[in-house]
Amino acid sequence: MTLLSPLSRAVALACLLMANTDALAQQGAGAEAAPSSTVVVTATRGAKAVDKIPGAISVIGQQELASQYLIADDPSQALATYVPGYAPSRQKMTSTGESLRGRQPLILLDGIPQSNPLRAGSREGYFADSAIIERIEVINGASAMQGMGATGGIINYITRTARADGTTHGLNVRASSQLRSDNLDWKTGYSVTHKDGRFDLLGYVGLQRRGMGYDGDGRRLGIDNVQGDTLDSRGDDLFLKIGQRFGAQRIQLSLNRFNLRGEGDYKNEPGVVAAGVTTTSLPGRAPGEPPRNKVRSASLDYRHDELFGGAFSAQLFSHDFEALYGATPVATFQDVRLAPSGTLWDQSQIVADKRGARMTWVRPDMLADGLEMTVGLDLLHDNTLQRLAATNRTWVPQLQFRSTAPFAQLEYEIGPVTLRGGVRHEQARLTVDTYTTLAAYGSRLVEGGETEFSKSIKNIGAVWRFAPRWSAFAASSEGFGLPDVGLVLRGVNTNGKSVATLIDLKPIITRNNEVGVNWRGADGQVGLSRYDSRSKLGSVLRVNAAGIGSVERVPTVVKGWEVSGDWRPVKTVSVFGSYAVTDGKTAASQGAPLDLALSARSQGPDKGVLGANWQFAPKAQLRVQASHLRDRDINIGRKVGTSNLEEHFKGYTLADMAVTFESGYGRIGVSVENVLDKQYVGYYSQSAAALDATGTFAGRGRTLALSWNRTW
């Protein structure tokens, strides 16, 4: 599919033609009667039915999440199961390689940004307990509606809210094991919800302890002592949400305190790459402190449903994030002034603090019936740094990012057609103090300064409900991002550089063109979409022969198609499935042909998922599902400098099952992950880490889990 450069004009022209066709308007009246109860909040900064949004939308409800978390309490595995274009889970604390449509998504928790694009340490996957999540909304493709960083899309985790009057207590317990040594995972949480007319409250406290895991051959899984692992770890979460309604107004306070840290009882034991022996673990303590995530977030939300004929919402938020990585004697950390070369162990630490405000006003029937206007303003202050914790050295100086972004969106309903278009103007400034790089880069003095970005980011699209239960869409949208600024700045290895003149800090503008068709009926739904995502000045991370990564600013193009759906042939049985093809290309350098495939760091393999739910008794349900990853062999014999770009991946199929039933004592669940006890090496480990003896990680073998949930 070639880039549809005149798509904006084509969409507008086509929609005007359709709007003037009486026959189509009559069809639209029937289409409006089709069921479309799912609502997505994040797409347009206001509640909007899915069939009126021009784009591919995935909404993962609480029932689907509960079933998946029973099988594996892993947020990225839930996304990989339900979102066609999401790459396979690493099954680690680190999320390197977990992309959406070959690009990085913006991750939100109730609208609070969890991603750290200034220094992307790939630790944003664990920021809250899965028990507090009510649903996940995924906007596929570049978007600017929620701010910087959504070049691949938006993933918004929506937390639970008390909805029924009265007080309810809840207790949940989950345990899983492979019946081997130090292999028990357990989790427990207590929640209380209260609603009394206009006042509501939700409180939750949870504790979790994970042991070690084993692969299909019964061999202990390798632990990642440096990047972080969920093996041999413990976590806790404390969450509070309080809301009060005053007529048409509501105010809400949310607090989240989350911790996840390694126990430090096991250390990585390298495998033998040439012999195909995977990485494993041995009892013992690795040097330094165990890796950890610490997240503190708060938001104050206000909503007025009848302000000047529209709905106004505002959010003040703060988000404090700290990620500590494990100790390593990597060459980058060596400094003969501190210790003999090769003997200095140090550990990286990223600290990112955000403060921001988001305001939105949505006015229906503005000046004309069917014309809806959305306007707003986003403010963001982001302070990010990276240090070496053991020696208190600066690796990435403090990055002070300030952004002001007004936006406006218009939506017009003309019978069966919804037209939408908008613009967001991003005005940002990055300030960096003068600093000195590490000794490994030559202890270069880099002059501090400011660099500014100013860009108007546009979107246009249309949805045509051309028959009852059928709709088609076409859309063109842009996303705004930055390369990994910290990675760029810390890697300066020549004299005379300054922050203001580093061309590598130019922003990434990604344009996503997409067309699709959807069918939604009483017994199911199916959607098919084709997209073309391009950035003229993209960002690709390449690792050289010395293991040092650098950012290359080269064009990137990702094309693909996705199909997903579910169907209920009889009342007690439902089936679901999806298939996604992703094809990303980049260049060896600016001006070179786009003949290099994107690596596993950037995109996942082609993926298919198929599953079914069977309600075999009035209060019992069986779920079976399987996922298949296709082989991927890319860049054969290709190198850029000393970076070897060749990758090989042998695909595999994994199957899971779960049974849940209601009893007088609560809801009981039993699941088996990897039912066939398949021995496999994960996608990222086979591809990007194929030559790393410490990072060739096998996946989990057959795992039994039991859960119990009760409310009273």
CSV table of C-alpha atoms in Angstrom, one decimal, residues 248-397:
chain,number,residue,atom,x,y,z
A,248,ALA,CA,-23.9,18.8,37.2
A,249,GLN,CA,-20.4,19.0,38.6
A,250,ARG,CA,-18.1,16.3,39.9
A,251,ILE,CA,-14.7,16.5,41.6
A,252,GLN,CA,-12.4,13.4,42.1
A,253,LEU,CA,-9.1,12.7,43.8
A,254,SER,CA,-7.0,9.7,42.9
A,255,LEU,CA,-3.8,8.5,44.5
A,256,ASN,CA,-1.6,5.5,43.5
A,257,ARG,CA,1.5,4.2,45.3
A,258,PHE,CA,3.1,1.2,43.5
A,259,ASN,CA,6.3,-0.7,44.1
A,260,LEU,CA,7.9,-3.7,42.4
A,261,ARG,CA,11.4,-4.9,43.3
A,262,GLY,CA,13.6,-7.9,42.9
A,263,GLU,CA,14.3,-10.1,46.0
A,264,GLY,CA,18.0,-10.7,44.9
A,265,ASP,CA,18.0,-14.4,45.7
A,266,TYR,CA,19.1,-15.6,42.2
A,267,LYS,CA,21.7,-14.5,39.7
A,268,ASN,CA,21.9,-14.9,36.0
A,269,GLU,CA,23.8,-17.9,34.6
A,270,PRO,CA,24.8,-17.5,31.0
A,271,GLY,CA,23.8,-20.0,28.4
A,272,VAL,CA,25.9,-21.4,25.5
A,273,VAL,CA,24.7,-19.7,22.3
A,274,ALA,CA,26.6,-22.0,19.9
A,275,ALA,CA,25.0,-25.1,21.5
A,276,GLY,CA,21.5,-23.6,21.8
A,277,VAL,CA,21.6,-23.7,25.6
A,278,THR,CA,19.4,-20.9,27.0
A,279,THR,CA,20.2,-18.6,29.9
A,280,THR,CA,19.3,-20.0,33.4
A,281,SER,CA,19.6,-18.9,37.0
A,282,LEU,CA,21.5,-20.1,40.1
A,283,PRO,CA,20.9,-19.4,43.8
A,284,GLY,CA,23.0,-16.5,44.9
A,285,ARG,CA,23.0,-12.7,45.2
A,286,ALA,CA,24.1,-10.6,42.2
A,287,PRO,CA,26.2,-7.5,43.0
A,288,GLY,CA,24.4,-4.3,43.9
A,289,GLU,CA,20.8,-3.6,44.8
A,290,PRO,CA,18.1,-5.6,43.0
A,291,PRO,CA,16.2,-3.7,40.2
A,292,ARG,CA,13.0,-1.9,41.2
A,293,ASN,CA,10.2,0.3,40.0
A,294,LYS,CA,8.7,2.9,42.2
A,295,VAL,CA,5.6,4.9,41.1
A,296,ARG,CA,3.8,7.7,42.8
A,297,SER,CA,0.9,9.4,41.0
A,298,ALA,CA,-1.9,11.7,41.9
A,299,SER,CA,-4.7,13.5,40.0
A,300,LEU,CA,-7.4,16.0,40.8
A,301,ASP,CA,-10.2,15.8,38.3
A,302,TYR,CA,-13.1,18.2,37.8
A,303,ARG,CA,-16.0,17.9,35.5
A,304,HIS,CA,-19.0,20.3,34.7
A,305,ASP,CA,-21.6,18.7,32.4
A,306,GLU,CA,-23.5,21.9,31.8
A,307,LEU,CA,-21.0,24.7,31.3
A,308,PHE,CA,-22.0,27.1,28.5
A,309,GLY,CA,-24.0,24.4,26.8
A,310,GLY,CA,-21.1,21.9,26.8
A,311,ALA,CA,-19.1,19.6,29.1
A,312,PHE,CA,-15.9,20.9,30.7
A,313,SER,CA,-13.3,18.7,32.3
A,314,ALA,CA,-9.9,19.5,33.9
A,315,GLN,CA,-7.2,17.4,35.4
A,316,LEU,CA,-4.2,18.3,37.5
A,317,PHE,CA,-1.7,15.5,37.8
A,318,SER,CA,1.6,14.5,39.2
A,319,HIS,CA,3.6,11.4,38.4
A,320,ASP,CA,6.9,10.5,40.1
A,321,PHE,CA,8.7,7.5,38.6
A,322,GLU,CA,12.0,5.8,39.6
A,323,ALA,CA,13.6,2.8,38.0
A,324,LEU,CA,16.7,1.3,39.4
A,325,TYR,CA,18.6,-1.2,37.1
A,326,GLY,CA,20.9,-3.9,38.3
A,327,ALA,CA,24.7,-3.6,38.7
A,328,THR,CA,27.0,-4.5,35.8
A,329,PRO,CA,30.6,-4.0,34.9
A,330,VAL,CA,29.7,-3.0,31.4
A,331,ALA,CA,32.5,-1.1,29.5
A,332,THR,CA,30.3,2.1,29.4
A,333,PHE,CA,30.6,2.4,33.2
A,334,GLN,CA,34.4,2.0,33.5
A,335,ASP,CA,36.6,4.8,34.7
A,336,VAL,CA,40.2,4.2,35.6
A,337,ARG,CA,40.1,7.2,38.0
A,338,LEU,CA,37.7,5.2,40.2
A,339,ALA,CA,38.8,1.6,39.7
A,340,PRO,CA,41.0,-0.6,37.4
A,341,SER,CA,39.4,-1.1,34.0
A,342,GLY,CA,36.9,-3.9,34.0
A,343,THR,CA,36.4,-4.0,37.8
A,344,LEU,CA,33.9,-1.2,38.3
A,345,TRP,CA,30.4,-2.3,38.9
A,346,ASP,CA,27.7,0.4,38.8
A,347,GLN,CA,23.9,0.5,38.3
A,348,SER,CA,21.8,2.9,36.3
A,349,GLN,CA,18.8,4.8,37.8
A,350,ILE,CA,16.2,6.8,35.9
A,351,VAL,CA,14.2,9.5,37.8
A,352,ALA,CA,11.3,11.1,35.9
A,353,ASP,CA,8.9,13.6,37.6
A,354,LYS,CA,5.9,15.0,35.7
A,355,ARG,CA,3.5,17.8,36.6
A,356,GLY,CA,0.7,18.7,34.3
A,357,ALA,CA,-2.8,20.0,33.6
A,358,ARG,CA,-5.3,19.0,30.9
A,359,MET,CA,-8.4,21.0,30.1
A,360,THR,CA,-11.2,20.0,27.6
A,361,TRP,CA,-14.5,21.6,26.7
A,362,VAL,CA,-16.9,19.7,24.4
A,363,ARG,CA,-19.9,21.6,22.9
A,364,PRO,CA,-22.5,19.7,20.8
A,365,ASP,CA,-24.6,21.4,18.2
A,366,MET,CA,-22.2,24.3,18.0
A,367,LEU,CA,-23.7,26.9,15.5
A,368,ALA,CA,-25.4,24.0,13.7
A,369,ASP,CA,-27.2,20.8,14.5
A,370,GLY,CA,-24.8,17.9,14.5
A,371,LEU,CA,-21.7,20.0,14.7
A,372,GLU,CA,-19.6,19.2,17.8
A,373,MET,CA,-16.6,21.3,18.8
A,374,THR,CA,-13.9,20.2,21.2
A,375,VAL,CA,-11.2,22.6,22.4
A,376,GLY,CA,-8.6,22.3,25.1
A,377,LEU,CA,-5.2,23.0,26.5
A,378,ASP,CA,-2.5,20.7,27.8
A,379,LEU,CA,0.4,21.8,30.0
A,380,LEU,CA,3.3,19.5,30.9
A,381,HIS,CA,6.5,19.9,33.0
A,382,ASP,CA,8.8,16.9,32.8
A,383,ASN,CA,12.1,16.6,34.7
A,384,THR,CA,14.1,13.5,33.8
A,385,LEU,CA,17.6,12.4,34.6
A,386,GLN,CA,19.7,9.3,34.6
A,387,ARG,CA,22.5,8.7,37.1
A,388,LEU,CA,24.8,5.9,38.1
A,389,ALA,CA,23.7,5.1,41.6
A,390,ALA,CA,26.7,3.4,43.1
A,391,THR,CA,29.2,6.1,42.2
A,392,ASN,CA,26.8,9.1,42.0
A,393,ARG,CA,27.9,10.0,38.5
A,394,THR,CA,25.7,11.8,35.9
A,395,TRP,CA,25.0,9.7,32.9
A,396,VAL,CA,22.1,11.9,31.5
A,397,PRO,CA,21.9,15.4,32.9
